[in-house]
Backbone as numpy.savetxt, mean C-alpha at the origin, in Angstrom:
# Nx Ny Nz CAx CAy CAz Cx Cy Cz
-13.06 16.65 -2.18 -12.75 15.86 -3.35 -14.04 15.68 -4.14
-14.00 15.99 -5.42 -15.19 15.87 -6.25 -15.52 14.41 -6.53
-16.77 14.20 -6.94 -17.25 12.84 -7.18 -16.42 12.11 -8.24
-16.07 12.80 -9.32 -15.26 12.18 -10.37 -13.91 11.73 -9.85
-13.31 12.54 -8.98 -12.02 12.18 -8.40 -12.18 10.96 -7.49
-13.26 10.94 -6.71 -13.53 9.81 -5.82 -13.66 8.52 -6.62
-14.43 8.58 -7.70 -14.63 7.40 -8.54 -13.30 6.95 -9.15
-12.51 7.90 -9.63 -11.22 7.57 -10.23 -10.32 6.83 -9.25
-10.21 7.36 -8.03 -9.34 6.72 -7.03 -9.87 5.33 -6.68
-11.19 5.21 -6.49 -11.75 3.90 -6.15 -11.54 2.89 -7.28
-11.66 3.33 -8.53 -11.42 2.43 -9.66 -9.96 1.99 -9.70
-9.04 2.94 -9.48 -7.62 2.59 -9.45 -7.31 1.61 -8.32
-7.88 1.87 -7.13 -7.67 0.94 -6.01 -8.23 -0.44 -6.33
-9.42 -0.49 -6.91 -10.03 -1.77 -7.26 -9.23 -2.52 -8.31
-8.76 -1.80 -9.33 -7.96 -2.45 -10.38 -6.64 -2.97 -9.81
-6.05 -2.18 -8.92 -4.81 -2.60 -8.28 -5.03 -3.87 -7.45
-6.07 -3.85 -6.65 -6.38 -5.01 -5.81 -6.65 -6.24 -6.67
-7.36 -6.05 -7.77 -7.64 -7.16 -8.69 -6.36 -7.75 -9.27
-5.44 -6.87 -9.67 -4.16 -7.35 -10.21 -3.38 -8.15 -9.18
-3.30 -7.62 -7.95 -2.53 -8.33 -6.92 -3.21 -9.63 -6.50
-4.54 -9.64 -6.49 -5.26 -10.87 -6.11 -5.09 -11.95 -7.17
-5.05 -11.56 -8.44 -4.94 -12.53 -9.53 -3.50 -12.92 -9.86
-2.53 -12.15 -9.38 -1.13 -12.41 -9.74 -0.68 -13.85 -9.46
-1.05 -14.45 -8.31 -0.59 -15.83 -8.08 -1.07 -16.81 -9.16
-2.13 -16.48 -9.86 -2.66 -17.38 -10.89 -1.76 -17.45 -12.12
-0.95 -16.42 -12.34 -0.10 -16.39 -13.53 1.38 -16.62 -13.20
1.68 -16.85 -11.93 3.06 -17.10 -11.51 3.39 -18.58 -11.60
4.67 -18.93 -11.59 5.06 -20.35 -11.60 4.43 -21.11 -10.43
4.25 -22.40 -10.60 3.61 -23.23 -9.56 4.37 -23.23 -8.24
5.65 -22.89 -8.26 6.43 -22.89 -7.01 6.09 -21.69 -6.12
5.30 -20.73 -6.63 4.89 -19.58 -5.82 3.80 -20.02 -4.85
4.00 -19.73 -3.57 3.07 -20.13 -2.52 2.60 -18.87 -1.79
1.29 -18.61 -1.80 0.77 -17.37 -1.21 0.97 -17.30 0.31
1.17 -18.42 0.96 1.41 -18.39 2.41 2.85 -17.98 2.69
3.78 -18.55 1.95 5.21 -18.30 2.17 5.74 -17.10 1.42
5.29 -16.92 0.18 5.85 -15.88 -0.68 5.00 -14.61 -0.62
5.70 -13.49 -0.61 5.06 -12.19 -0.43 4.54 -11.62 -1.75
3.82 -10.52 -1.62 3.40 -9.76 -2.80 4.65 -9.30 -3.54
5.66 -8.88 -2.80 6.91 -8.46 -3.42 7.53 -9.60 -4.23
7.48 -10.82 -3.70 8.00 -11.97 -4.45 7.26 -12.14 -5.77
6.00 -11.77 -5.80 5.21 -11.89 -7.03 5.71 -10.93 -8.11
6.49 -9.92 -7.72 7.05 -8.97 -8.69 8.50 -9.29 -9.03
9.02 -10.40 -8.52 10.46 -10.70 -8.57 11.05 -10.63 -9.97
12.32 -10.32 -9.99 13.07 -10.19 -11.24 13.04 -11.49 -12.04
12.70 -11.37 -13.32 12.77 -12.51 -14.23 11.68 -13.56 -14.07
10.70 -13.32 -13.21 9.66 -14.32 -12.99 8.54 -14.13 -14.02
8.20 -15.19 -14.76 7.08 -15.09 -15.70 5.80 -14.75 -14.94
5.05 -13.80 -15.45 3.81 -13.39 -14.81 3.97 -12.29 -13.78
5.21 -11.93 -13.45 5.45 -10.88 -12.47 4.90 -9.53 -12.89
4.66 -9.36 -14.18 4.13 -8.09 -14.68 2.78 -7.74 -14.05
1.97 -8.77 -13.72 0.64 -8.49 -13.19 0.73 -7.87 -11.78
1.59 -8.41 -10.94 1.78 -7.83 -9.60 2.43 -6.46 -9.70
3.36 -6.30 -10.63 3.98 -4.98 -10.81 2.94 -3.96 -11.25
2.03 -4.36 -12.12 0.95 -3.47 -12.54 0.08 -3.09 -11.35
-0.21 -4.07 -10.50 -1.01 -3.81 -9.30 -0.36 -2.80 -8.38
0.96 -2.93 -8.18 1.67 -1.96 -7.34 1.65 -0.58 -7.97
1.90 -0.50 -9.27 1.90 0.80 -9.94 0.53 1.48 -9.82
-0.54 0.71 -10.01 -1.89 1.28 -9.89 -2.18 1.75 -8.47
-1.72 0.99 -7.47 -1.90 1.41 -6.08 -1.17 2.73 -5.84
0.06 2.83 -6.29 0.82 4.07 -6.11 0.16 5.25 -6.78
-0.32 5.07 -8.00 -0.99 6.15 -8.72 -2.29 6.55 -8.00
-3.02 5.57 -7.50 -4.26 5.86 -6.76 -3.97 6.73 -5.53
-2.93 6.37 -4.80 -2.59 7.13 -3.59 -2.09 8.52 -3.95
-1.29 8.64 -4.99 -0.83 9.96 -5.43 -2.02 10.85 -5.83
-2.99 10.26 -6.53 -4.18 11.03 -6.92 -4.98 11.44 -5.68
-5.17 10.51 -4.75 -5.90 10.82 -3.52 -5.21 11.94 -2.75
-3.89 11.87 -2.62 -3.15 12.91 -1.90 -3.29 14.26 -2.61
-3.21 14.26 -3.93 -3.32 15.52 -4.68 -4.72 16.12 -4.56
-5.74 15.27 -4.52 -7.12 15.75 -4.48 -7.66 15.95 -3.06
-6.81 15.75 -2.05 -7.28 15.88 -0.66 -6.84 17.18 -0.01
-6.63 18.20 -0.80 -6.21 19.50 -0.29 -7.21 20.02 0.74
-8.49 19.78 0.51 -9.53 20.28 1.41 -9.70 19.41 2.66
-9.02 18.26 2.72 -9.22 17.34 3.84 -7.96 17.04 4.64
-6.81 17.05 3.99 -5.58 16.65 4.64 -4.61 17.82 4.73
-3.79 17.83 5.78 -2.75 18.84 5.93 -1.67 18.61 4.87
-0.82 19.59 4.71 0.28 19.43 3.75 1.24 18.32 4.19
1.40 18.13 5.51 2.25 17.04 6.01 1.64 15.69 5.64
0.33 15.55 5.84 -0.34 14.29 5.49 -0.25 14.02 3.99
-0.50 15.05 3.18 -0.42 14.87 1.72 1.00 14.49 1.30
2.00 15.12 1.93 3.39 14.80 1.59 3.73 13.36 1.97
3.30 12.92 3.16 3.59 11.55 3.59 2.95 10.54 2.65
1.70 10.77 2.29 1.04 9.83 1.37 1.60 9.96 -0.04
2.09 11.15 -0.40 2.79 11.30 -1.68 4.07 10.47 -1.73
4.79 10.46 -0.60 6.00 9.63 -0.51 5.61 8.16 -0.62
4.55 7.77 0.09 4.09 6.37 0.01 3.74 6.01 -1.43
2.93 6.83 -2.08 2.52 6.54 -3.46 3.70 6.44 -4.40
4.65 7.35 -4.26 5.85 7.33 -5.11 6.67 6.07 -4.85
6.85 5.73 -3.58 7.62 4.53 -3.24 6.96 3.28 -3.80
5.63 3.20 -3.75 4.93 2.02 -4.26 5.06 1.93 -5.79
4.97 3.07 -6.47 5.19 3.05 -7.93 6.60 2.54 -8.23
7.57 3.02 -7.46 8.96 2.58 -7.69 9.16 1.12 -7.32
8.36 0.59 -6.39 8.44 -0.85 -6.08 8.02 -1.69 -7.30
7.23 -1.10 -8.18 6.86 -1.80 -9.41 8.02 -1.82 -10.40
8.97 -0.93 -10.20 10.13 -0.83 -11.10 11.31 -1.64 -10.55
11.56 -1.51 -9.25 12.69 -2.19 -8.61 12.17 -3.42 -7.87
12.53 -4.58 -8.35 11.99 -5.83 -7.81 13.05 -6.60 -7.01
12.57 -7.47 -6.11 13.51 -8.31 -5.35 14.02 -9.46 -6.22
15.00 -10.16 -5.70 15.46 -11.39 -6.36 14.36 -12.44 -6.26
14.31 -13.32 -7.22 13.28 -14.36 -7.25 13.51 -15.39 -6.16
12.42 -15.94 -5.66 12.47 -16.96 -4.60 13.08 -18.27 -5.08
13.07 -18.49 -6.40 13.53 -19.78 -6.92 14.99 -19.76 -7.39
15.73 -18.72 -7.03 17.16 -18.68 -7.34 17.53 -18.20 -8.73
16.59 -17.64 -9.46 16.91 -17.09 -10.79 17.95 -15.99 -10.62
18.80 -15.81 -11.62 19.77 -14.71 -11.52 19.06 -13.36 -11.59
19.65 -12.39 -10.94 19.07 -11.05 -10.93 20.06 -10.05 -10.37
19.64 -8.82 -10.31 20.49 -7.73 -9.84 20.32 -7.52 -8.33
21.41 -7.67 -7.60 21.37 -7.41 -6.15 21.13 -5.93 -5.88
21.62 -5.06 -6.76 21.41 -3.61 -6.61 19.91 -3.30 -6.68
19.24 -3.87 -7.67 17.79 -3.66 -7.79 17.06 -4.20 -6.57
17.46 -5.36 -6.08 16.84 -5.96 -4.90 17.04 -5.08 -3.67
18.22 -4.47 -3.55 18.49 -3.58 -2.42 17.60 -2.34 -2.50
17.46 -1.78 -3.69 16.55 -0.63 -3.86 15.13 -1.01 -3.49
14.73 -2.21 -3.85 13.38 -2.68 -3.50 13.21 -2.69 -1.98
14.18 -3.23 -1.27 14.10 -3.31 0.19 14.04 -1.92 0.82
14.84 -1.00 0.32 14.84 0.38 0.85 13.49 1.04 0.59
12.98 0.90 -0.63 11.69 1.50 -0.98 10.54 0.91 -0.16
10.61 -0.39 0.10 9.57 -1.02 0.92 9.57 -0.44 2.33
10.74 -0.24 2.90 10.83 0.35 4.25 10.32 1.79 4.24
10.67 2.53 3.20 10.18 3.91 3.08 8.66 3.92 2.97
8.11 3.01 2.19 6.66 2.95 2.01 5.94 2.68 3.33
6.42 1.72 4.10 5.79 1.39 5.38 5.85 2.60 6.31
7.02 3.23 6.41 7.18 4.40 7.28 6.31 5.56 6.84
6.24 5.81 5.54 5.43 6.92 5.03 3.94 6.66 5.25
3.52 5.41 5.09 2.11 5.09 5.32 1.72 5.36 6.77
2.52 4.86 7.71 2.23 5.07 9.13 2.24 6.56 9.45
3.25 7.29 8.96 3.32 8.73 9.20 2.11 9.45 8.60
1.69 9.01 7.42 0.54 9.63 6.77 -0.76 9.39 7.51
-0.96 8.19 8.00 -2.18 7.88 8.77 -2.21 8.73 10.04
-1.08 8.81 10.72 -1.00 9.61 11.94 -1.25 11.08 11.63
-0.65 11.59 10.54 -0.82 13.00 10.17 -2.27 13.32 9.83
-2.95 12.42 9.15 -4.38 12.65 8.84 -5.18 12.66 10.14
-4.88 11.74 11.02 -5.60 11.66 12.30 -5.38 12.92 13.13
-4.14 13.36 13.24 -3.83 14.57 14.00 -4.51 15.78 13.38
-4.52 15.86 12.05 -5.17 16.97 11.36 -6.66 17.01 11.58
-7.26 15.87 11.84 -8.69 15.76 12.10 -9.04 16.14 13.53
-8.05 16.20 14.38 -8.31 16.41 15.80 -8.43 15.07 16.48
-8.71 15.07 17.75 -8.74 13.82 18.48 -10.06 13.56 19.20
-11.21 13.80 18.56 -12.45 13.44 19.23 -12.56 11.93 19.34
-13.25 11.48 20.37 -13.44 10.04 20.55 -14.33 9.51 19.44
-14.18 8.24 19.11 -15.06 7.65 18.12 -14.37 6.66 17.22
-15.14 6.08 16.34 -14.67 5.01 15.47 -13.48 5.38 14.59
-13.45 6.59 13.97 -12.30 6.86 13.10 -10.96 6.74 13.81
-10.89 7.16 15.08 -9.65 7.02 15.83 -9.28 5.56 16.03
-10.26 4.76 16.35 -10.05 3.33 16.54 -9.58 2.69 15.24
-10.23 3.05 14.13 -9.85 2.50 12.83 -8.41 2.86 12.50
-8.03 4.12 12.74 -6.66 4.54 12.44 -5.65 3.75 13.27
-5.93 3.56 14.54 -5.03 2.79 15.41 -4.93 1.34 14.92
-6.07 0.75 14.58 -6.06 -0.63 14.09 -5.30 -0.76 12.78
-5.44 0.24 11.90 -4.74 0.19 10.61 -3.23 0.29 10.83
-2.81 1.21 11.69 -1.37 1.33 11.97 -0.85 0.02 12.56
-1.59 -0.56 13.50 -1.18 -1.84 14.09 -1.14 -2.94 13.04
-2.11 -2.92 12.12 -2.18 -3.94 11.07 -1.06 -3.80 10.05
-0.39 -2.67 10.05 0.77 -2.49 9.18 2.06 -2.81 9.93
2.20 -2.27 11.13 3.44 -2.43 11.88 3.65 -3.88 12.32
2.60 -4.52 12.84 2.75 -5.88 13.35 3.11 -6.87 12.23
2.38 -6.90 11.10 2.79 -7.82 10.03 4.16 -7.49 9.45
4.51 -6.20 9.37 5.83 -5.85 8.84 6.92 -6.43 9.74
6.74 -6.31 11.04 7.71 -6.89 11.98 7.68 -8.42 11.94
6.48 -8.99 11.86 6.34 -10.45 11.85 6.97 -11.06 10.61
6.88 -10.37 9.47 7.43 -10.93 8.24 8.95 -11.07 8.32
9.57 -10.29 9.19 11.02 -10.38 9.35 11.43 -11.61 10.17
10.52 -12.10 11.02 10.88 -13.20 11.91 10.18 -14.52 11.58
9.11 -14.47 10.82 8.35 -15.69 10.50 8.29 -15.91 9.00
9.40 -16.36 8.43 9.51 -16.51 6.99 8.49 -17.47 6.41
8.08 -18.47 7.16 7.16 -19.48 6.64 5.77 -18.91 6.35
5.44 -17.78 6.96 4.12 -17.16 6.73 4.25 -15.72 6.25
5.36 -15.38 5.65 5.59 -14.01 5.18 4.52 -13.55 4.19
4.05 -14.46 3.35 3.03 -14.10 2.37 1.74 -13.65 3.02
1.34 -14.36 4.05 0.10 -14.01 4.75 0.26 -12.68 5.48
1.38 -12.53 6.20 1.56 -11.30 6.97 1.66 -10.07 6.07
2.34 -10.20 4.93 2.42 -9.04 4.03 1.06 -8.74 3.40
0.28 -9.75 3.13 -1.06 -9.51 2.58 -1.96 -8.79 3.59
-1.76 -9.06 4.88 -2.49 -8.30 5.90 -2.10 -6.83 5.87
-0.83 -6.57 5.67 -0.34 -5.20 5.55 -1.02 -4.50 4.37
-1.04 -5.15 3.23 -1.69 -4.56 2.05 -3.19 -4.39 2.27
-3.83 -5.36 2.91 -5.27 -5.25 3.17 -5.58 -4.03 4.02
-4.74 -3.78 5.03 -4.93 -2.61 5.88 -4.81 -1.32 5.07
-3.83 -1.27 4.19 -3.65 -0.07 3.36 -4.83 0.13 2.42
-5.28 -0.94 1.75 -6.43 -0.81 0.86 -7.67 -0.35 1.62
-7.89 -0.93 2.78 -9.05 -0.55 3.59 -8.97 0.92 3.97
-7.84 1.35 4.46 -7.70 2.73 4.90 -7.88 3.71 3.75
-7.21 3.44 2.62 -7.33 4.35 1.47 -8.74 4.34 0.90
-9.39 3.19 0.89 -10.77 3.14 0.42 -11.70 3.96 1.29
-11.55 3.84 2.61 -12.38 4.62 3.54 -12.10 6.11 3.37
-10.82 6.47 3.26 -10.48 7.89 3.10 -11.02 8.46 1.79
-11.03 7.65 0.75 -11.54 8.12 -0.54 -13.04 8.35 -0.47
-13.74 7.45 0.19 -15.21 7.55 0.25 -15.68 8.55 1.30
-14.82 8.93 2.23 -15.20 9.83 3.33 -15.56 11.21 2.78
-16.65 11.73 3.26 -17.06 13.09 2.88 -16.33 14.09 3.77
-15.98 15.27 3.22 -15.35 16.28 4.06 -16.29 16.69 5.19
-15.73 17.00 6.36 -16.53 17.44 7.47 -16.92 18.89 7.26
-18.21 19.16 7.37 -18.70 20.53 7.18 -19.23 21.00 8.54
-18.73 22.16 8.98 -19.20 22.72 10.25 -20.61 23.23 10.08
-21.50 22.82 10.98 -22.88 23.28 10.92 -23.13 24.18 12.12
-23.91 25.24 11.94 -24.21 26.11 13.09 -24.97 25.34 14.16
-24.70 25.67 15.44 -25.36 24.97 16.55 -26.80 25.37 16.67
């Protein structure tokens, strides 16, 4: 991946993270970052939801760009999995859940949001595993990081289904793991074989 591409992806990731971090500031006072998820910040009809939707769209575009520019680093399976993740995240910016405060909205759109969220989580985990397998399995920190990132996605995703009072925190851990992993992958230099 060329330097310009690296900078582009990092800027998109940073802008996305900034949008999602600032979104609670423009949402109604009833939005609670501990209880309410990032998805809730994009909810149908909620004033200020545009900022979180913009953050999701930027994240999806960043991942799509990274997947497209990682031909020299990732297998076609890994690029496809991350392409699915990026596409699903962009679509999550389009299809929003129902608002937490009972505003009227489309149940069809909310259902699409739930399906896309599940696809995104599955594609992310599959993509991380595919990149790891493509790299081989030497011992060391990258393997540990990949395992921790997968755990940091799967555990909060499962926890958010059972612990509604802290869904906002658990989903933010999921997003933090994704941002960390994509940031590291973007900054990682391709491995060059050197003669012994």
